[in-house]
Short mmCIF file of C-alpha atoms in Angstrom, two decimals:
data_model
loop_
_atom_site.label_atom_id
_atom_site.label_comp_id
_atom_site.label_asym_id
_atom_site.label_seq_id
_atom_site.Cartn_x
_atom_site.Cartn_y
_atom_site.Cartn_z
CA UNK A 19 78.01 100.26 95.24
CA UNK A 20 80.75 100.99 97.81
CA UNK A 21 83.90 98.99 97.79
CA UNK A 22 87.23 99.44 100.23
CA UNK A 23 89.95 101.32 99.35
CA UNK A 24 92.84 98.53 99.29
CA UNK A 25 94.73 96.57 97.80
CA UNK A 26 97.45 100.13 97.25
CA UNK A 27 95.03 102.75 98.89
CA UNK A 28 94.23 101.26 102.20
CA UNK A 29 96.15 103.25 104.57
CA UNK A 30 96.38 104.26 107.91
CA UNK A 31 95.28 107.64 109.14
CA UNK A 32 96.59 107.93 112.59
CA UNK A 33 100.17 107.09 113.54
CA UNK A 34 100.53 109.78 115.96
CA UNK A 35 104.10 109.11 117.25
CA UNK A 36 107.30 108.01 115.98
CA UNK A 37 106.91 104.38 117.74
CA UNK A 38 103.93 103.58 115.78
CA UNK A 39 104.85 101.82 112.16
CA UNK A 40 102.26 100.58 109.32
CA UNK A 41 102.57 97.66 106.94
CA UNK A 42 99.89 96.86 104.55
CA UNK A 43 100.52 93.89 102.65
CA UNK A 44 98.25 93.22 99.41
CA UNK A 45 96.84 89.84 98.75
CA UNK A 46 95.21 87.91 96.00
CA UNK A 47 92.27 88.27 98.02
CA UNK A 48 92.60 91.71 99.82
CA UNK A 49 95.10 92.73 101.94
CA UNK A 50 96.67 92.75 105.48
CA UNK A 51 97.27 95.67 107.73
CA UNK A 52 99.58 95.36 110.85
CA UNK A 53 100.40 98.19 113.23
CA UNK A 54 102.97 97.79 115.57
CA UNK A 55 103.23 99.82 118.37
CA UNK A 56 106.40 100.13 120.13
CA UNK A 57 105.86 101.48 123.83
CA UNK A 58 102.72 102.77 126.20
CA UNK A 59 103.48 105.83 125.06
CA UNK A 60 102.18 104.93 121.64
CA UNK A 61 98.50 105.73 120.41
CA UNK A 62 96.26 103.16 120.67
CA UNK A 63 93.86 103.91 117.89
CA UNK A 64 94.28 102.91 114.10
CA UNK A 65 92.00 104.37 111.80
CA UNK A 66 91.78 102.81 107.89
CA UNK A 67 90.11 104.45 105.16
CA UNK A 68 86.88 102.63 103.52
CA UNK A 69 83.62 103.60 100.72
CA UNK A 70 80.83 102.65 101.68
CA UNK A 71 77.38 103.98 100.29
CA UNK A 72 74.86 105.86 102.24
CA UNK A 73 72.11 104.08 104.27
CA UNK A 74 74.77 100.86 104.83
CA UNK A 75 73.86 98.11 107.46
CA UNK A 76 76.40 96.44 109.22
CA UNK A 77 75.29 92.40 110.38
CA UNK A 78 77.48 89.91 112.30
CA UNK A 79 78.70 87.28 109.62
CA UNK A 80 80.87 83.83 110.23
CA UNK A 81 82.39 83.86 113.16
CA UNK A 82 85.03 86.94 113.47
CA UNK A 83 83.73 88.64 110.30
CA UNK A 84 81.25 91.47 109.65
CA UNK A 85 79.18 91.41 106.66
CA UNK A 86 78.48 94.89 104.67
CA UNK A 87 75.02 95.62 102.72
CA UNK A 88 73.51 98.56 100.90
CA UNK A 89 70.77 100.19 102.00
CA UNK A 90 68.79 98.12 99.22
CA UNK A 91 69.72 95.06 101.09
CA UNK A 92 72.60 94.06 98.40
CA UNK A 93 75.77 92.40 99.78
CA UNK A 94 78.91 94.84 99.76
CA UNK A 95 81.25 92.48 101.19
CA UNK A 96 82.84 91.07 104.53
CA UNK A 97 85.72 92.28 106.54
CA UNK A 98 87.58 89.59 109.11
CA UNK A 99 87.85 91.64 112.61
CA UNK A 100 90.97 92.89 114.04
CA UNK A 101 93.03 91.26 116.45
CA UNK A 102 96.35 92.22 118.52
CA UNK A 103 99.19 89.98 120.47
CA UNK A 104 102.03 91.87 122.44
CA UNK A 105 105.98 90.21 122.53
CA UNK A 106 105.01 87.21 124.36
CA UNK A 107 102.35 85.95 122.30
CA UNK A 108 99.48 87.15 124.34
CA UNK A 109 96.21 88.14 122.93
CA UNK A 110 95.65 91.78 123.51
CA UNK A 111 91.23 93.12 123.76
CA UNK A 112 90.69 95.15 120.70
CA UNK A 113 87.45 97.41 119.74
CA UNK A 114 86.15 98.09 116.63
CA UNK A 115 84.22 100.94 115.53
CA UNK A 116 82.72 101.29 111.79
CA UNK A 117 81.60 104.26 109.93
CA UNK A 118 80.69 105.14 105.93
CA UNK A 119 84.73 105.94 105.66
CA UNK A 120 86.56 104.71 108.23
CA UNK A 121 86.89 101.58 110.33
CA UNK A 122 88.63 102.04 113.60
CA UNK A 123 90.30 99.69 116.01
CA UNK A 124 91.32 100.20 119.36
CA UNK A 125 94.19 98.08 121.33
CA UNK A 126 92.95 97.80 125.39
CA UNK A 127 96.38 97.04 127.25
CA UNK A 128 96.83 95.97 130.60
CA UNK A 129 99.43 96.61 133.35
CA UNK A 130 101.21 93.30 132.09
CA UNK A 131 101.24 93.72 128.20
CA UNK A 132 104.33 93.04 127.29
CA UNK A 133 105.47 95.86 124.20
CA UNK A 134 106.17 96.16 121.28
CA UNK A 135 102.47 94.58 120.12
CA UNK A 136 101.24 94.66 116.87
CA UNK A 137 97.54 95.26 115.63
CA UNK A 138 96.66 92.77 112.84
CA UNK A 139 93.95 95.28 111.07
CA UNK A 140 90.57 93.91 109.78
CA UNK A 141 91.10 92.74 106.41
CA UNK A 142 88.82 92.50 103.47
CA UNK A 143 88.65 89.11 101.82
CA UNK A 144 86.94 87.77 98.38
CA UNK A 145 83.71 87.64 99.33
CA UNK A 146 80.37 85.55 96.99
CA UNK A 147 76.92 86.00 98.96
CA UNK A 148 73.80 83.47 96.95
CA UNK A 149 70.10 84.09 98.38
CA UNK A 150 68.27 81.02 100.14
CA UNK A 151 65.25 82.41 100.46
CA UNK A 152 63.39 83.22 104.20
CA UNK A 153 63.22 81.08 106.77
CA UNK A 154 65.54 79.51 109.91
CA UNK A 155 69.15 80.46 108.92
CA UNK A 156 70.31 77.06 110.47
CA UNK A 157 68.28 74.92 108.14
CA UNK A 158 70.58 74.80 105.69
CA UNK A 159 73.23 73.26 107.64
CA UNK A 160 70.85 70.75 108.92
CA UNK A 161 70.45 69.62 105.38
CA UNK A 162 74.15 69.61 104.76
CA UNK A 163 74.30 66.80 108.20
CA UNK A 164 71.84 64.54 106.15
CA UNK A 165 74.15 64.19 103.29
CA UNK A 166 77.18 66.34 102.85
CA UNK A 167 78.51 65.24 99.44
CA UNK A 168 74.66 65.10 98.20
CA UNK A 169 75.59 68.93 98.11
CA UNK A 170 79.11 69.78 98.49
CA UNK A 171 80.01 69.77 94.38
CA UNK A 172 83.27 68.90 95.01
CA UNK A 173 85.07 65.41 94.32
CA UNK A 174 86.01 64.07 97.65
CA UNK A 175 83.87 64.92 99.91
CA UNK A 176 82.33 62.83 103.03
CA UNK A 177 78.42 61.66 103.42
CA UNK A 178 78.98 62.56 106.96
CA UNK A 179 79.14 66.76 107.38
CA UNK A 180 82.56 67.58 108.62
CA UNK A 181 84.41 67.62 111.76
CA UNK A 182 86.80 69.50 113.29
CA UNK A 183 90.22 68.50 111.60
CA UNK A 184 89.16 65.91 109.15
CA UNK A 185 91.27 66.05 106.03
CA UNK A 186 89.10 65.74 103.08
CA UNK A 187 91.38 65.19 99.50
CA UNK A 188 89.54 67.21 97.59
CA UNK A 189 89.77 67.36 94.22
CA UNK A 190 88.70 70.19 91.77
CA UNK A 191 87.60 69.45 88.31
CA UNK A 192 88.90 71.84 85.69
CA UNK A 193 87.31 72.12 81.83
CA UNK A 194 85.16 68.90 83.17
CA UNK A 195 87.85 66.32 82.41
CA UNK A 196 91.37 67.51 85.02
CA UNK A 197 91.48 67.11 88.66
CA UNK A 198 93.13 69.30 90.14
CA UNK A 199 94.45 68.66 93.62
CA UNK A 200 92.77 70.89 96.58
CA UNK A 201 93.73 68.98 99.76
CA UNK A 202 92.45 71.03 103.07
CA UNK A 203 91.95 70.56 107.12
CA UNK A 204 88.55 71.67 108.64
CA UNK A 205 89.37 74.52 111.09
CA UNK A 206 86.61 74.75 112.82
CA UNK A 207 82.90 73.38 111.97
CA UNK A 208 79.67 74.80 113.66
CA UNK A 209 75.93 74.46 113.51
CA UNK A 210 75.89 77.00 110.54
CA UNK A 211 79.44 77.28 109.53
CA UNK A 212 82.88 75.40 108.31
CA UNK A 213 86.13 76.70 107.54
CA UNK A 214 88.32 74.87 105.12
CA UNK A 215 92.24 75.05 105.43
CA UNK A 216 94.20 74.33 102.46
CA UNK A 217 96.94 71.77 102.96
CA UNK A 218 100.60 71.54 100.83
CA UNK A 219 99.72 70.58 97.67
CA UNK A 220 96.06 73.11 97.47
CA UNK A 221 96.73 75.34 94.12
CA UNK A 222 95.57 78.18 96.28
CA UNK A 223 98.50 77.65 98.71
CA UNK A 224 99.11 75.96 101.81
CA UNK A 225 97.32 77.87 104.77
CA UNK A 226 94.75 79.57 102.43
CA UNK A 227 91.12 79.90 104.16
CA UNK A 228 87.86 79.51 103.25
CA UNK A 229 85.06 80.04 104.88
CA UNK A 230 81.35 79.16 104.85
CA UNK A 231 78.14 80.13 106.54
CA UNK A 232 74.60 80.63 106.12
CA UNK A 233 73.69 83.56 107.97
CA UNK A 234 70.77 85.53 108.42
CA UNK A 235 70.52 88.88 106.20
CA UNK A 236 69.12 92.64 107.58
CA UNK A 237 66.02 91.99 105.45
CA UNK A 238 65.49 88.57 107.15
CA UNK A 239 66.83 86.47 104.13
CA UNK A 240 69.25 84.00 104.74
CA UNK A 241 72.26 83.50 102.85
CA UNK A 242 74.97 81.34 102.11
CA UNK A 243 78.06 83.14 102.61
CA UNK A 244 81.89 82.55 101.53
CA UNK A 245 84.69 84.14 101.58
CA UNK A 246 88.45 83.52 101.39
CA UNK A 247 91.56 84.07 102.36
CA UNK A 248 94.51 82.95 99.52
CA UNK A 249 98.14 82.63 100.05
CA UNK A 250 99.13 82.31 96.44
CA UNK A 251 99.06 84.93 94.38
CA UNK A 252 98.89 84.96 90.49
CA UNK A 253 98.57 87.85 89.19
CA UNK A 254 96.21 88.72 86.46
CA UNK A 255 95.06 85.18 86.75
CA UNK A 256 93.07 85.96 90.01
CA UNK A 257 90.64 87.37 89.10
CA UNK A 258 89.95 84.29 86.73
CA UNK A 259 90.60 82.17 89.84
CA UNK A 260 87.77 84.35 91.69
CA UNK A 261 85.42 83.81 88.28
CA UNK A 262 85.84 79.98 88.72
CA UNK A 263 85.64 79.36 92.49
CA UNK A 264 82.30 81.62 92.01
CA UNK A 265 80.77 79.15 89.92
CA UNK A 266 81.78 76.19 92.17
CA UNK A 267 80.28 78.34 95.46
CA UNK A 268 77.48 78.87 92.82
CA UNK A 269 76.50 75.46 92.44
CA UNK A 270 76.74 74.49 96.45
CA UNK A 271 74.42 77.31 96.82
CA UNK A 272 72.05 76.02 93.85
CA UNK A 273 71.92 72.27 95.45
CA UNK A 274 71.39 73.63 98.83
CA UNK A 275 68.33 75.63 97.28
CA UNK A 276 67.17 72.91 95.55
CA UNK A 277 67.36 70.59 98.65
CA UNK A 278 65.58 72.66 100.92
CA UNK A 279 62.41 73.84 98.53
CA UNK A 280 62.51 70.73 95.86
CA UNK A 281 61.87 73.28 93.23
CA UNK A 282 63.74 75.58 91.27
CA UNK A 283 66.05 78.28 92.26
CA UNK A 284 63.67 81.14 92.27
CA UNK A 285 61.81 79.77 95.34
CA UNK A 286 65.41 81.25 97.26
CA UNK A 287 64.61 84.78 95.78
CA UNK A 288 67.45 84.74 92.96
CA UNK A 289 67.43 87.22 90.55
CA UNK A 290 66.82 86.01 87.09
CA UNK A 291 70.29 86.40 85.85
CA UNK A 292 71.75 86.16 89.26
CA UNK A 293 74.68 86.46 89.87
CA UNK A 294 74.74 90.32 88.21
CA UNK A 295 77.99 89.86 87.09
#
């Protein structure tokens, strides 16, 4: 299975002239990559070095990511899309093109960008994929608007599915006695999709993001996808951190499955031991 090359060995291929400068910042999660480009003069291409295995399909994923998958159908991963702003804050077009070991973006200026600009890179985030079987890839969201906290496993969540900034105190229970304080804002909610924003207090750190979706896989499974974006990092303890949210991402996947074909978890096409790892 293919993974990308960062945090350390992400890097950036083309900086062609001496007002071109790369940062690439590691996070608990992944890391960021910013180019900044200092002048017209500069190039306006940014190559970054990726693995991915032969035969790998590319789908589009929650809004602003692209989801990975190996030519079996398994789920590589998701990378959040590029973006650029020049000096007065306005949003520059970018392209992106993807290949087995590079992704590329491309800045589009106009006549009135104002330089320097800088290239915020796509970024690769903590990523958990669970099977929901075949079927309309928007039915699973339509179950969460019946009764949200019938399947969200987390203390203090609504009935009512969420709305676009709605602060939800939610609280996450640790060794099955210790709440633990996870207070975030909903970003943005859609008709498959919610993003969670973590407020001051979140262990993960304020302005931490996670994301969920059930999307629709090559094979014509759906899934329910998350993935996450955190500010806080601790060390050796994140990937213990990753092992734990898993299992709450895990459950909301498992109700959701259970909800929609009042049987066990095999009608969604698990794996017996799923997850593999």
């Amino acid at each position: 299975m293919g993974k990308p090359k960062f945090p350390g060995t992400l890097r950036c291929i083309q900086l062609l002239v001496s007002t071109e400068s790369c940062m690439c910042v590691p996070r608990p999660s992944g890391a960021d990559v910013f180019v900044a480009l200092g002048s017209p003069r500069a190039d306006r291409t940014a190559a970054f070095d990726y693995d991915l295995p032969p035969g790998f399909t590319v789908s589009d994923g929650i809004p602003g990511f692209k989801n990975f998958y190996s030519a079996q159908g398994n789920y590589l991963g998701s990378v959040k899309l590029g973006s650029a702003k020049d000096s007065a804050g306005n949003a520059v077009p970018t392209t992106l093109e993807i290949s087995a070991a590079t992704i590329t973006q491309k800045v589009q200026p106009i006549s009135a960008t104002a330089y320097p600009l800088v290239m915020a890179a796509p970024s690769w985030t903590y990523n958990f994929e669970f099977p929901l079987g075949y079927g309309n890839h928007v039915e699973p969201f339509n179950l969460l608007r019946t009764c949200f906290n019938c399947y969200f496993p987390i203390n203090g969540a609504t009935s009512t599915y969420p709305y676009v900034g709605q602060v939800l105190d939610l609280k996450i229970l640790v060794a099955g006695a210790i709440q633990v304080p996870a207070p975030v804002q909903i970003g943005y909610a859609g008709s498959f999709y919610f993003q969670f924003t973590a407020l001051a207090g979140h262990f993960d750190g304020e302005g931490s993001v996670i994301n969920f979706a059930s999307i629709p896989k090559p094979n014509g499974e759906r899934a329910l996808n998350v993935n996450a974006a955190i500010v806080i990092d601790r060390g050796v303890l994140n990937a213990g951190n990753q092992y734990a949210a898993h299992g709450q991402w895990y459950q909301f996947a498992s109700n959701m499955c259970m909800g929609l074909w009042r049987t066990n978890a095999s009608a969604c096409n698990w794996p017996a031991l799923y997850p593999p790892y």
